[in-house]
XYZ file of C-alpha atoms in Angstrom:
270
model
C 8.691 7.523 16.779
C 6.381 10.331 17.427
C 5.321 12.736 14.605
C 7.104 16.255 15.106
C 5.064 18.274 12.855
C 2.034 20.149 13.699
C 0.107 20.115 10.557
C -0.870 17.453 8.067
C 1.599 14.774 7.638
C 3.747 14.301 4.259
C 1.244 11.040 3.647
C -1.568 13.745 4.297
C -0.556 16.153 2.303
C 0.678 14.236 -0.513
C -2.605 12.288 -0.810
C -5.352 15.531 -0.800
C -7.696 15.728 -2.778
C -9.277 19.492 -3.524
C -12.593 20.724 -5.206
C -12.094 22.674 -8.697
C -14.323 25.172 -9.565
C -16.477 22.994 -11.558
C -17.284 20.920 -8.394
C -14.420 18.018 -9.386
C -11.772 16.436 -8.012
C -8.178 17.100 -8.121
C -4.696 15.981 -6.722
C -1.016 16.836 -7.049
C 0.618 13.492 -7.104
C 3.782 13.827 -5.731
C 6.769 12.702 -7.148
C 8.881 12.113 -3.738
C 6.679 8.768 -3.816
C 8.225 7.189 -6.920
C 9.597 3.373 -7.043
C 12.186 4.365 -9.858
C 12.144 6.157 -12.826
C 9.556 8.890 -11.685
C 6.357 6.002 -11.538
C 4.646 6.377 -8.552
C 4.056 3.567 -6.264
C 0.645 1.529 -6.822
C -0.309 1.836 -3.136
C 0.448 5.669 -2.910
C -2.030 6.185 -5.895
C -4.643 3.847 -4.344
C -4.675 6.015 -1.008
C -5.120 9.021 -3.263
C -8.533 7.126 -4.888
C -9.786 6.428 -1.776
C -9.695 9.660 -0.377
C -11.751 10.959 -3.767
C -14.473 7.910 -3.303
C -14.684 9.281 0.814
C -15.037 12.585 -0.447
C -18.675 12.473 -1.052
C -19.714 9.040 0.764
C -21.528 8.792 3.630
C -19.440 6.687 5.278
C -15.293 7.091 6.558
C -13.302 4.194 5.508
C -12.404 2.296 2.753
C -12.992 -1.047 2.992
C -12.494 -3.241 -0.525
C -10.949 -1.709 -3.666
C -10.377 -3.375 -6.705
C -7.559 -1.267 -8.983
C -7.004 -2.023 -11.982
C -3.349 0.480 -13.491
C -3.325 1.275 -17.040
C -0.572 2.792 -17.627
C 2.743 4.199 -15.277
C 1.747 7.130 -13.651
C 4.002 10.448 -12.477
C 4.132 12.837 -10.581
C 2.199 15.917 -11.412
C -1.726 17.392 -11.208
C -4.323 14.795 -12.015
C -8.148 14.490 -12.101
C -10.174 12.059 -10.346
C -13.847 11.188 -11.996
C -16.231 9.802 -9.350
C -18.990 7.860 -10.613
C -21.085 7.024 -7.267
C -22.461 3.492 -7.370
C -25.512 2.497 -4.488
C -24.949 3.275 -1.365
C -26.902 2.428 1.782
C -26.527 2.607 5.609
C -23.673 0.339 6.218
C -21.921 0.189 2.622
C -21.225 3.037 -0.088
C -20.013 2.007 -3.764
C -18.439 4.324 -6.274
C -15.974 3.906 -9.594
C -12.992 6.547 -9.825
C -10.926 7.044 -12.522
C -7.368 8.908 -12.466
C -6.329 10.748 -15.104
C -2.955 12.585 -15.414
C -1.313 14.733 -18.525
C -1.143 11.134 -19.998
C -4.661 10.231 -19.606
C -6.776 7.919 -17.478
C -4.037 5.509 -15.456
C -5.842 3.931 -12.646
C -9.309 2.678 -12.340
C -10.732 1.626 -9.426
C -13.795 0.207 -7.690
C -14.234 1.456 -3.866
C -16.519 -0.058 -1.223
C -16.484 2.462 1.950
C -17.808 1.560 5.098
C -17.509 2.269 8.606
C -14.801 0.005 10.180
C -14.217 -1.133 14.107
C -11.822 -1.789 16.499
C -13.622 -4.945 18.032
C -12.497 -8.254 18.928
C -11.597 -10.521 15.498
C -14.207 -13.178 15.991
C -12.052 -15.730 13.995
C -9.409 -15.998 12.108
C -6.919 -18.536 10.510
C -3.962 -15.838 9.507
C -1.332 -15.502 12.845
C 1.061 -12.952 13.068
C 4.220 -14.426 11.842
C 7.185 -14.499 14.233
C 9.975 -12.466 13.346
C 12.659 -10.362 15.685
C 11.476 -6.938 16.973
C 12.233 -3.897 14.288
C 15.717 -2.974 15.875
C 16.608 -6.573 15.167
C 15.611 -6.346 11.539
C 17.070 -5.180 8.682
C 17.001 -1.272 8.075
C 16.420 -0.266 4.533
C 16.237 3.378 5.084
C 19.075 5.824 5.962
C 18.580 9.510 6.928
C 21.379 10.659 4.926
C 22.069 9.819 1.664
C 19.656 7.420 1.086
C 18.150 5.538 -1.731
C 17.115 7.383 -5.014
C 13.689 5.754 -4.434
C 11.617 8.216 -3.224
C 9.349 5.608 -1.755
C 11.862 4.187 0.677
C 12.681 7.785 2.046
C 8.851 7.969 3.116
C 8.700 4.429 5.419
C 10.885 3.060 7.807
C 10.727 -0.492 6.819
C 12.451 -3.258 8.587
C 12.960 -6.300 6.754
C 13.222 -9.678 8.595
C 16.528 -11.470 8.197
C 15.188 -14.550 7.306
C 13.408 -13.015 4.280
C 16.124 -10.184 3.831
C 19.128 -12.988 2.232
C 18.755 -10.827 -0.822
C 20.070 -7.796 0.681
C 23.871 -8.935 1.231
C 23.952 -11.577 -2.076
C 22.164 -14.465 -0.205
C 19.254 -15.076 -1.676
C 16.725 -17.444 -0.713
C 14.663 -20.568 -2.744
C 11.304 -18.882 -1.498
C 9.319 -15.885 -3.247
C 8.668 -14.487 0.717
C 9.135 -11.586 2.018
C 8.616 -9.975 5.720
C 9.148 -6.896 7.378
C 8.001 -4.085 10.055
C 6.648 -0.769 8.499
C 6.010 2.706 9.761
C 5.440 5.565 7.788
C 8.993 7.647 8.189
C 7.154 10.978 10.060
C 5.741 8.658 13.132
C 2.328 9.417 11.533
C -0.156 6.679 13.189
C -1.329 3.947 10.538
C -5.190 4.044 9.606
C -7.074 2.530 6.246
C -5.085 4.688 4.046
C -1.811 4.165 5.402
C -2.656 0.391 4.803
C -3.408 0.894 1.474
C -0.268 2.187 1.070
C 1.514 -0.091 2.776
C -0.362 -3.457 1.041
C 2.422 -2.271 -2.220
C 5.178 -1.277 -0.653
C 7.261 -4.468 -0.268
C 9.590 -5.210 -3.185
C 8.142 -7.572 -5.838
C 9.006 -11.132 -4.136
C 11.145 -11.855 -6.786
C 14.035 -9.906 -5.067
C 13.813 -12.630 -2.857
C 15.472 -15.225 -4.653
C 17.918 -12.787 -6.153
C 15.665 -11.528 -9.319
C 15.568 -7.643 -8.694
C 13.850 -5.308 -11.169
C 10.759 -3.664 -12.185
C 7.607 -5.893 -11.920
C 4.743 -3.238 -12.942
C 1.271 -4.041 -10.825
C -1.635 -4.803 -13.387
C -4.561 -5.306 -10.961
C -4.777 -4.816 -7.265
C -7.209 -6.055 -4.871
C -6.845 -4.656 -1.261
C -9.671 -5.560 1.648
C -9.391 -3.294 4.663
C -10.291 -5.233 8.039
C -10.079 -2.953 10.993
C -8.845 -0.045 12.305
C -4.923 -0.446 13.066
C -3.374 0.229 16.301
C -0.818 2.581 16.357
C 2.482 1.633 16.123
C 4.502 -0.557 13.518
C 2.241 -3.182 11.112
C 3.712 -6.752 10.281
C 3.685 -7.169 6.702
C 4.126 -10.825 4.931
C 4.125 -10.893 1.426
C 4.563 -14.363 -1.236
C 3.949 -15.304 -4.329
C 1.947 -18.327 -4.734
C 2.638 -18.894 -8.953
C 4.675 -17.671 -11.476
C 4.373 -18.422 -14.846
C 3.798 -16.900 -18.949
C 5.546 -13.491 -17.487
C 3.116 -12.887 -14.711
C 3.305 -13.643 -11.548
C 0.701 -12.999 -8.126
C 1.493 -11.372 -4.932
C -0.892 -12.103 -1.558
C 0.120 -9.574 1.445
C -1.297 -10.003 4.756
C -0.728 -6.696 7.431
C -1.349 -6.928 10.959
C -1.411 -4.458 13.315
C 0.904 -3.786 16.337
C -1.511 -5.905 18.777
C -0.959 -8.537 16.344
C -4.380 -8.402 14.877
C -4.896 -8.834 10.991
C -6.076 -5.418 9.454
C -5.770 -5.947 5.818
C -5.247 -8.391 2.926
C -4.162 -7.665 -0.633
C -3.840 -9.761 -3.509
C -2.267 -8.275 -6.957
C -1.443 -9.496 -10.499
C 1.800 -8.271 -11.738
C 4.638 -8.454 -14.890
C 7.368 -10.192 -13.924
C 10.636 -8.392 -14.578
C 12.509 -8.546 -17.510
């Protein structure tokens, strides 16, 4: 799907970052990226930290960020506090911290970098197989669709062996699968990964256990550069137990090439 607008995306423009007088940083989260309730998705707000920890480093990517959510954030102006760490010719380190009317929410260390487009030299993570996107299950609809404001912003396609859930079938495995694309046509790059590494449901709804599961900590390693076109996600949980449960995601790239790899400690849902 090609991307019909001539200026900055809605990804772009909802992630900016601009300088305030006193030489900070500042966003306008908005609240059209929301997973219920008006709290924005985790991945949305991580794409918004990285672009504050590239705003002064020397190098363009993000490459390994380590988040760490205090609190449920909305939409609304917030600060971001960059505390630059060392920083060299082939890595960059910094610390930023998010603050919104409620106070700090997000805290997160960046590693940026300079990422290629190379040959993987080795790897032990295949693309999964899985029907093509118009064979998968469509969780977006143009009109009239889900409150979420998340799901209005991808086209996701679930895979129907993963997607029981969806029609009251649900499965004995905490797996989920699925094609992604942000809903504009906008090409995927490191932030758009970012984003996409939380935007799965928690795999609970998988075996038919919907319901808030609020991310704690959130580890997300950037690869490559993707090629445009839809990313493979895969997303399981490996243990559950004493009310939290772990999430790994793996996203590859339309050439079927691994780009990124997230790992995240969550609540499970009461």
């Amino acid at each position: 799907m090609p991307q019909t607008e001539t200026g900055p995306s809605a990804f772009d423009r909802a992630t900016a970052v601009t300088r305030t007088e006193g030489g900070g940083l500042r966003a306008r989260l908005d609240p059209g990226w929301d997973v219920g309730n008006g709290v924005l998705n985790g991945g949305y707000l991580l794409a918004v930290v990285a672009r504050a920890a590239l705003a002064d480093s020397p190098h363009p990517h993000p490459v390994a960020l380590s988040a760490s959510y205090l609190r449920a954030t909305p939409g609304g102006p917030a600060d971001l506090a960059v505390t630059p760490g060392p920083a060299g010719r082939t890595l960059a380190h910094s610390t930023v911290l998010l603050s919104g009317a409620a106070g700090p929410s997000l805290s997160v260390q960046v590693t940026t970098a300079t990422l290629g487009a190379g040959p993987t030299e080795h790897s032990v993570n295949p693309a999964p197989e899985l029907p093509a996107p118009d064979g998968c299950v469509a969780t977006r609809t143009a009109e009239g669709g889900p409150a979420v404001g998340l799901a209005r912003q991808l086209d996701t396609r679930l895979d129907p062996a993963t997607a029981g859930w969806v029609v009251g079938r649900p499965s004995d495995q905490r797996v989920l699968r699925a094609w992604i694309r942000l809903a504009d046509g906008r090409a995927p790059d490191p932030l758009a990964l970012l984003l996409f590494a939380d935007a799965l449901p928690p795999t609970a709804f998988a075996v038919g256990k919907p319901g808030w599961a609020p991310t704690v900590q959130l580890q997300v390693l950037v690869r490559a550069l993707p090629a445009p076109g839809w990313c493979l996600l895969e997303s399981r949980s490996t243990e559950v137990t004493g009310g939290w449960s772990d999430e790994e995601c793996r996203i590859w790239d339309a050439t079927g090439r691994l780009v990124a790899q997230a790992r995240q400690l969550a609540r499970v849902a009461r």
